CSV table of N, CA and C in Angstrom, one decimal:
chain,number,residue,atom,x,y,z
A,59,VAL,N,0.9,-1.2,0.0
A,59,VAL,CA,0.0,0.0,0.0
A,59,VAL,C,0.9,1.2,0.0
A,60,GLN,N,0.6,2.1,-1.0
A,60,GLN,CA,1.4,3.5,-1.0
A,60,GLN,C,0.4,4.6,-0.9
A,61,LEU,N,0.9,5.6,-0.2
A,61,LEU,CA,0.0,6.7,0.0
A,61,LEU,C,0.8,8.0,-0.5
A,62,VAL,N,0.1,8.8,-1.3
A,62,VAL,CA,0.7,10.1,-1.7
A,62,VAL,C,-0.3,11.3,-1.5
A,63,GLU,N,0.2,12.2,-0.6
A,63,GLU,CA,-0.6,13.4,-0.3
A,63,GLU,C,-0.4,14.4,-1.4
A,64,SER,N,-1.4,15.3,-1.4
A,64,SER,CA,-1.2,16.5,-2.4
A,64,SER,C,-2.2,17.6,-1.8
A,65,GLY,N,-2.0,18.9,-2.2
A,65,GLY,CA,-2.9,20.0,-2.0
A,65,GLY,C,-2.5,20.9,-0.9
A,66,GLY,N,-1.3,20.6,-0.3
A,66,GLY,CA,-0.7,21.6,0.6
A,66,GLY,C,-0.4,23.0,0.0
A,67,GLY,N,0.0,23.9,0.8
A,67,GLY,CA,0.3,25.2,0.3
A,67,GLY,C,0.3,26.3,1.3
A,68,LEU,N,0.3,27.5,0.8
A,68,LEU,CA,0.2,28.7,1.7
A,68,LEU,C,-1.2,29.3,1.6
A,69,VAL,N,-1.7,29.6,2.8
A,69,VAL,CA,-3.0,30.2,2.8
A,69,VAL,C,-3.1,31.2,4.0
A,70,GLN,N,-3.9,32.2,3.8
A,70,GLN,CA,-4.1,33.3,4.9
A,70,GLN,C,-5.0,32.7,5.9
A,71,ALA,N,-4.8,33.2,7.1
A,71,ALA,CA,-5.8,32.8,8.2
A,71,ALA,C,-7.1,33.1,7.9
A,72,GLY,N,-8.0,32.1,8.2
A,72,GLY,CA,-9.4,32.2,7.8
A,72,GLY,C,-9.8,31.5,6.5
A,73,GLY,N,-8.7,31.1,5.8
A,73,GLY,CA,-8.9,30.6,4.4
A,73,GLY,C,-9.0,29.0,4.5
A,74,SER,N,-9.1,28.4,3.4
A,74,SER,CA,-9.4,27.0,3.3
A,74,SER,C,-8.4,26.3,2.4
A,75,LEU,N,-8.2,24.9,2.6
A,75,LEU,CA,-7.5,24.1,1.8
A,75,LEU,C,-8.0,22.7,1.8
A,76,ARG,N,-7.8,22.0,0.8
A,76,ARG,CA,-8.3,20.6,0.7
A,76,ARG,C,-7.0,19.7,0.3
A,77,LEU,N,-6.8,18.8,1.3
A,77,LEU,CA,-5.7,17.9,1.0
A,77,LEU,C,-6.3,16.6,0.5
A,78,SER,N,-5.6,16.0,-0.4
A,78,SER,CA,-5.9,14.6,-0.9
A,78,SER,C,-4.9,13.6,-0.6
A,79,CYS,N,-5.3,12.4,-0.5
A,79,CYS,CA,-4.3,11.3,-0.3
A,79,CYS,C,-4.8,10.2,-1.1
A,80,ALA,N,-4.0,9.9,-2.1
A,80,ALA,CA,-4.3,8.8,-3.1
A,80,ALA,C,-3.5,7.6,-2.6
A,81,VAL,N,-4.3,6.5,-2.6
A,81,VAL,CA,-3.9,5.3,-2.0
A,81,VAL,C,-3.8,4.1,-3.1
A,82,SER,N,-2.7,3.5,-3.2
A,82,SER,CA,-2.6,2.4,-4.2
A,82,SER,C,-2.9,1.1,-3.4
A,83,GLY,N,-3.4,0.2,-4.2
A,83,GLY,CA,-3.7,-1.1,-3.5
A,83,GLY,C,-5.2,-1.4,-3.6
A,84,ARG,N,-5.5,-2.7,-3.6
A,84,ARG,CA,-6.9,-3.1,-3.8
A,84,ARG,C,-7.6,-3.1,-2.6
A,85,THR,N,-7.0,-3.0,-1.4
A,85,THR,CA,-7.8,-3.2,-0.1
A,85,THR,C,-8.0,-1.8,0.5
A,86,PHE,N,-8.1,-0.8,-0.2
A,86,PHE,CA,-8.2,0.6,0.4
A,86,PHE,C,-9.5,0.7,1.2
A,87,ASP,N,-10.6,0.1,0.7
A,87,ASP,CA,-11.9,0.2,1.5
A,87,ASP,C,-11.9,-0.6,2.8
A,88,SER,N,-10.8,-1.4,3.1
A,88,SER,CA,-10.8,-2.1,4.3
A,88,SER,C,-9.9,-1.4,5.4
A,89,TYR,N,-9.3,-0.3,5.0
A,89,TYR,CA,-8.4,0.5,6.0
A,89,TYR,C,-9.2,1.6,6.6
A,90,ASP,N,-8.9,1.9,7.8
A,90,ASP,CA,-9.3,3.2,8.4
A,90,ASP,C,-8.1,4.2,8.0
A,91,MET,N,-8.5,5.3,7.7
A,91,MET,CA,-7.6,6.3,7.2
A,91,MET,C,-7.4,7.5,8.2
A,92,GLY,N,-6.2,7.8,8.6
A,92,GLY,CA,-6.0,8.8,9.6
A,92,GLY,C,-5.2,10.0,8.9
A,93,TRP,N,-5.4,11.1,9.5
A,93,TRP,CA,-4.6,12.3,9.2
A,93,TRP,C,-3.9,12.8,10.5
A,94,PHE,N,-2.6,13.1,10.3
A,94,PHE,CA,-1.8,13.6,11.4
A,94,PHE,C,-1.1,14.9,10.9
A,95,ARG,N,-0.5,15.5,11.8
A,95,ARG,CA,0.3,16.7,11.5
A,95,ARG,C,1.4,16.9,12.5
A,96,GLN,N,2.5,17.5,11.9
A,96,GLN,CA,3.7,17.8,12.7
A,96,GLN,C,4.3,19.1,12.5
A,97,SER,N,4.4,19.9,13.5
A,97,SER,CA,5.0,21.1,13.4
A,97,SER,C,6.5,21.1,13.8
A,98,PRO,N,7.4,22.0,13.5
A,98,PRO,CA,8.8,22.0,13.9
A,98,PRO,C,8.9,21.9,15.5
A,99,GLY,N,9.7,21.1,15.9
A,99,GLY,CA,9.9,21.0,17.4
A,99,GLY,C,8.8,20.3,18.2
A,100,LYS,N,7.7,19.8,17.5
A,100,LYS,CA,6.6,19.3,18.3
A,100,LYS,C,6.4,17.7,17.8
A,101,GLU,N,5.7,17.1,18.6
A,101,GLU,CA,5.5,15.6,18.3
A,101,GLU,C,4.4,15.6,17.2
A,102,ARG,N,4.3,14.5,16.5
A,102,ARG,CA,3.3,14.3,15.6
A,102,ARG,C,1.9,14.3,16.3
A,103,GLU,N,0.9,15.0,15.7
A,103,GLU,CA,-0.4,15.1,16.4
A,103,GLU,C,-1.5,14.5,15.5
A,104,PHE,N,-2.4,13.8,16.2
A,104,PHE,CA,-3.5,13.2,15.6
A,104,PHE,C,-4.5,14.4,15.2
A,105,VAL,N,-5.1,14.3,13.9
A,105,VAL,CA,-6.0,15.2,13.5
A,105,VAL,C,-7.4,14.7,13.4
A,106,GLY,N,-7.5,13.5,12.8
A,106,GLY,CA,-8.8,12.8,12.7
A,106,GLY,C,-8.7,11.5,11.9
A,107,TYR,N,-9.7,10.8,11.9
A,107,TYR,CA,-9.7,9.6,11.1
A,107,TYR,C,-11.0,9.4,10.4
A,108,ILE,N,-11.1,8.5,9.3
A,108,ILE,CA,-12.4,8.0,8.8
A,108,ILE,C,-12.2,6.6,8.7
A,109,ARG,N,-13.2,5.9,9.3
A,109,ARG,CA,-13.3,4.4,9.2
A,109,ARG,C,-13.7,3.9,7.8
A,110,TRP,N,-13.4,2.7,7.7
A,110,TRP,CA,-13.8,2.0,6.3
A,110,TRP,C,-15.3,2.2,6.1
A,111,SER,N,-16.1,2.4,7.2
A,111,SER,CA,-17.5,2.5,7.1
A,111,SER,C,-17.9,3.9,6.8
A,112,GLY,N,-17.0,4.9,6.9
A,112,GLY,CA,-17.3,6.3,6.7
A,112,GLY,C,-17.5,7.1,7.9
A,113,SER,N,-17.5,6.5,9.1
A,113,SER,CA,-17.7,7.3,10.3
A,113,SER,C,-16.3,8.0,10.6
A,114,THR,N,-16.5,9.1,11.2
A,114,THR,CA,-15.3,10.0,11.4
A,114,THR,C,-15.1,10.4,12.9
A,115,PHE,N,-13.9,10.8,13.2
A,115,PHE,CA,-13.6,11.3,14.7
A,115,PHE,C,-12.4,12.3,14.5
A,116,TYR,N,-12.6,13.4,15.2
A,116,TYR,CA,-11.6,14.5,15.1
A,116,TYR,C,-11.0,14.8,16.5
A,117,ALA,N,-9.8,15.4,16.3
A,117,ALA,CA,-9.2,16.0,17.5
A,117,ALA,C,-10.0,17.2,17.9
A,118,ASP,N,-10.0,17.6,19.2
A,118,ASP,CA,-10.8,18.7,19.6
A,118,ASP,C,-10.3,20.0,18.9
A,119,SER,N,-9.0,20.1,18.6
A,119,SER,CA,-8.4,21.3,18.1
A,119,SER,C,-8.9,21.6,16.6
A,120,VAL,N,-9.4,20.6,16.0
A,120,VAL,CA,-9.9,20.9,14.6
A,120,VAL,C,-11.4,20.6,14.4
A,121,LYS,N,-12.1,20.0,15.4
A,121,LYS,CA,-13.5,19.7,15.3
A,121,LYS,C,-14.2,21.0,14.9
A,122,GLY,N,-15.1,20.7,14.0
A,122,GLY,CA,-16.0,21.9,13.4
A,122,GLY,C,-15.3,22.7,12.4
A,123,ARG,N,-14.0,22.5,12.2
A,123,ARG,CA,-13.3,23.2,11.1
A,123,ARG,C,-12.8,22.3,10.0
A,124,PHE,N,-12.5,21.1,10.4
A,124,PHE,CA,-11.9,20.2,9.4
A,124,PHE,C,-12.9,19.0,9.2
A,125,THR,N,-12.9,18.5,8.0
A,125,THR,CA,-13.8,17.4,7.6
A,125,THR,C,-13.0,16.4,6.8
A,126,ILE,N,-13.2,15.1,7.2
A,126,ILE,CA,-12.5,14.0,6.4
A,126,ILE,C,-13.6,13.3,5.6
A,127,SER,N,-13.2,12.9,4.4
A,127,SER,CA,-14.1,12.2,3.6
A,127,SER,C,-13.3,11.2,2.7
A,128,ARG,N,-13.9,10.2,2.2
A,128,ARG,CA,-13.2,9.3,1.3
A,128,ARG,C,-14.1,8.9,0.2
A,129,ASP,N,-13.4,8.5,-0.9
A,129,ASP,CA,-14.0,8.1,-2.1
A,129,ASP,C,-13.4,6.7,-2.4
A,130,ASN,N,-14.1,5.6,-2.1
A,130,ASN,CA,-13.6,4.3,-2.2
A,130,ASN,C,-13.4,3.9,-3.7
A,131,ASN,N,-14.2,4.6,-4.5
A,131,ASN,CA,-14.0,4.3,-6.0
A,131,ASN,C,-12.7,4.9,-6.6
A,132,LYS,N,-12.4,5.9,-5.9
A,132,LYS,CA,-11.1,6.6,-6.4
A,132,LYS,C,-9.8,6.3,-5.5
A,133,ASN,N,-10.1,5.5,-4.5
A,133,ASN,CA,-9.0,5.1,-3.5
A,133,ASN,C,-8.3,6.4,-3.0
A,134,THR,N,-9.2,7.3,-2.6
A,134,THR,CA,-8.7,8.7,-2.2
A,134,THR,C,-9.4,9.1,-0.9
A,135,VAL,N,-8.6,9.7,0.0
A,135,VAL,CA,-9.2,10.3,1.3
A,135,VAL,C,-8.9,11.7,1.2
A,136,TYR,N,-9.8,12.5,1.7
A,136,TYR,CA,-9.6,14.0,1.7
A,136,TYR,C,-9.6,14.6,3.1
A,137,LEU,N,-9.0,15.8,3.2
A,137,LEU,CA,-9.0,16.5,4.4
A,137,LEU,C,-9.4,18.0,4.0
A,138,GLN,N,-10.6,18.3,4.2
A,138,GLN,CA,-11.1,19.6,4.0
A,138,GLN,C,-10.8,20.5,5.2
A,139,MET,N,-10.1,21.6,5.1
A,139,MET,CA,-9.7,22.4,6.2
A,139,MET,C,-10.2,23.8,6.0
A,140,ASN,N,-11.1,24.2,6.9
A,140,ASN,CA,-11.7,25.6,6.8
A,140,ASN,C,-11.3,26.4,8.1
A,141,SER,N,-11.5,27.6,8.0
A,141,SER,CA,-11.2,28.6,9.0
A,141,SER,C,-9.8,28.3,9.6
A,142,LEU,N,-8.8,28.3,8.7
A,142,LEU,CA,-7.5,27.9,9.1
A,142,LEU,C,-6.9,28.9,10.0
A,143,LYS,N,-6.0,28.5,10.9
A,143,LYS,CA,-5.4,29.3,11.9
A,143,LYS,C,-3.8,29.2,11.7
A,144,PRO,N,-3.1,30.2,12.1
A,144,PRO,CA,-1.6,29.9,12.1
A,144,PRO,C,-1.1,28.8,12.8
A,145,GLU,N,-1.8,28.3,13.9
A,145,GLU,CA,-1.4,27.2,14.6
A,145,GLU,C,-1.6,25.9,13.9
A,146,ASP,N,-2.4,26.0,12.8
A,146,ASP,CA,-2.5,24.8,11.9
A,146,ASP,C,-1.4,24.5,11.0
A,147,THR,N,-0.4,25.4,10.9
A,147,THR,CA,0.8,25.2,10.2
A,147,THR,C,1.5,24.0,10.5
A,148,ALA,N,1.8,23.2,9.6
A,148,ALA,CA,2.4,21.8,9.9
A,148,ALA,C,2.6,21.1,8.6
A,149,VAL,N,3.4,20.0,8.7
A,149,VAL,CA,3.4,19.0,7.6
A,149,VAL,C,2.2,18.0,7.9
A,150,TYR,N,1.4,17.8,7.0
A,150,TYR,CA,0.2,17.0,7.2
A,150,TYR,C,0.5,15.6,6.5
A,151,TYR,N,0.2,14.5,7.3
A,151,TYR,CA,0.4,13.2,6.8
A,151,TYR,C,-0.9,12.4,6.7
A,152,CYS,N,-1.2,11.6,5.8
A,152,CYS,CA,-2.2,10.6,5.8
A,152,CYS,C,-1.5,9.3,6.1
A,153,ALA,N,-2.3,8.3,6.7
A,153,ALA,CA,-1.9,7.1,7.1
A,153,ALA,C,-3.0,6.1,7.0
A,154,ALA,N,-2.6,4.8,6.9
A,154,ALA,CA,-3.6,3.8,6.9
A,154,ALA,C,-3.4,2.7,8.0
A,155,ALA,N,-4.6,2.3,8.5
A,155,ALA,CA,-4.5,1.4,9.6
A,155,ALA,C,-5.6,0.3,9.5
A,156,THR,N,-5.3,-0.9,10.0
A,156,THR,CA,-6.3,-1.9,10.1
A,156,THR,C,-7.1,-1.9,11.4
A,157,VAL,N,-6.7,-1.0,12.3
A,157,VAL,CA,-7.5,-0.9,13.5
A,157,VAL,C,-7.9,0.6,13.6
A,158,THR,N,-8.9,0.8,14.4
A,158,THR,CA,-9.4,2.2,14.6
A,158,THR,C,-8.6,2.9,15.7
A,159,SER,N,-7.9,3.9,15.5
A,159,SER,CA,-6.9,4.5,16.5
A,159,SER,C,-6.7,5.9,16.3
A,160,THR,N,-6.3,6.6,17.3
A,160,THR,CA,-5.8,7.9,17.3
A,160,THR,C,-4.3,8.0,17.5
A,161,LYS,N,-3.7,6.8,17.7
A,161,LYS,CA,-2.3,6.7,17.9
A,161,LYS,C,-1.5,6.4,16.7
A,162,ASP,N,-0.4,7.2,16.4
A,162,ASP,CA,0.3,7.0,15.2
A,162,ASP,C,1.0,5.7,15.1
A,163,SER,N,1.3,5.1,16.1
A,163,SER,CA,2.0,3.8,16.2
A,163,SER,C,1.1,2.7,15.7
A,164,ASP,N,-0.2,2.9,15.6
A,164,ASP,CA,-1.1,1.9,15.2
A,164,ASP,C,-1.3,1.9,13.6
A,165,TYR,N,-0.8,3.0,13.0
A,165,TYR,CA,-0.8,3.2,11.5
A,165,TYR,C,0.3,2.5,10.8
A,166,SER,N,0.1,1.6,10.0
A,166,SER,CA,1.2,0.8,9.3
A,166,SER,C,1.7,1.4,8.0
A,167,HIS,N,0.9,2.3,7.4
A,167,HIS,CA,1.4,2.8,6.1
A,167,HIS,C,1.2,4.3,6.2
A,168,TRP,N,2.2,5.1,5.6
A,168,TRP,CA,2.3,6.5,5.7
A,168,TRP,C,2.7,7.2,4.4
A,169,GLY,N,2.0,8.3,4.2
A,169,GLY,CA,2.5,9.1,2.9
A,169,GLY,C,3.7,9.9,3.4
A,170,GLN,N,4.1,10.7,2.4
A,170,GLN,CA,5.4,11.4,2.6
A,170,GLN,C,5.2,12.8,3.2
A,171,GLY,N,3.9,13.2,3.3
A,171,GLY,CA,3.6,14.5,3.9
A,171,GLY,C,3.5,15.6,2.9
A,172,THR,N,2.7,16.6,3.3
A,172,THR,CA,2.5,17.8,2.5
A,172,THR,C,2.5,19.0,3.4
A,173,GLN,N,3.2,20.1,3.1
A,173,GLN,CA,3.3,21.3,4.0
A,173,GLN,C,2.0,22.1,3.8
A,174,VAL,N,1.5,22.5,5.0
A,174,VAL,CA,0.4,23.5,5.0
A,174,VAL,C,1.0,24.7,5.9
A,175,THR,N,1.0,25.9,5.4
A,175,THR,CA,1.4,27.1,6.0
A,175,THR,C,0.3,28.2,6.0
A,176,VAL,N,-0.1,28.6,7.2
A,176,VAL,CA,-1.2,29.5,7.4
A,176,VAL,C,-0.6,30.8,7.9
A,177,SER,N,-0.7,31.8,7.1
A,177,SER,CA,-0.1,33.1,7.5
A,177,SER,C,-1.1,33.9,8.3
A,178,SER,N,-0.7,34.8,9.2
A,178,SER,CA,-1.5,35.6,9.9
A,178,SER,C,-1.8,36.9,9.4
């Protein structure tokens, strides 16, 4: 399974971005897909996940602003980010897991990451 993120960039505070994560492999719809982020000098942080069933769960810091969705026909998961804040600046990673978890150690496959920078 390979994961490739895209869609990062520079945006002003209050703006929006949509990240995509394209997943290779035939078993995409059996994985739970998570999004994580990491800022310089900080540990990797859970953002949210979407289960194979489509149910979602979010970190409190992004709840109500970020939305995760998936298209199993396109083997792609999305992270829609609205009302962005400077503190959302980070490298964002998508990851795949066979268990439902908020812990990065439970995710077995990772993308390379995409930079999101929010200017004030």
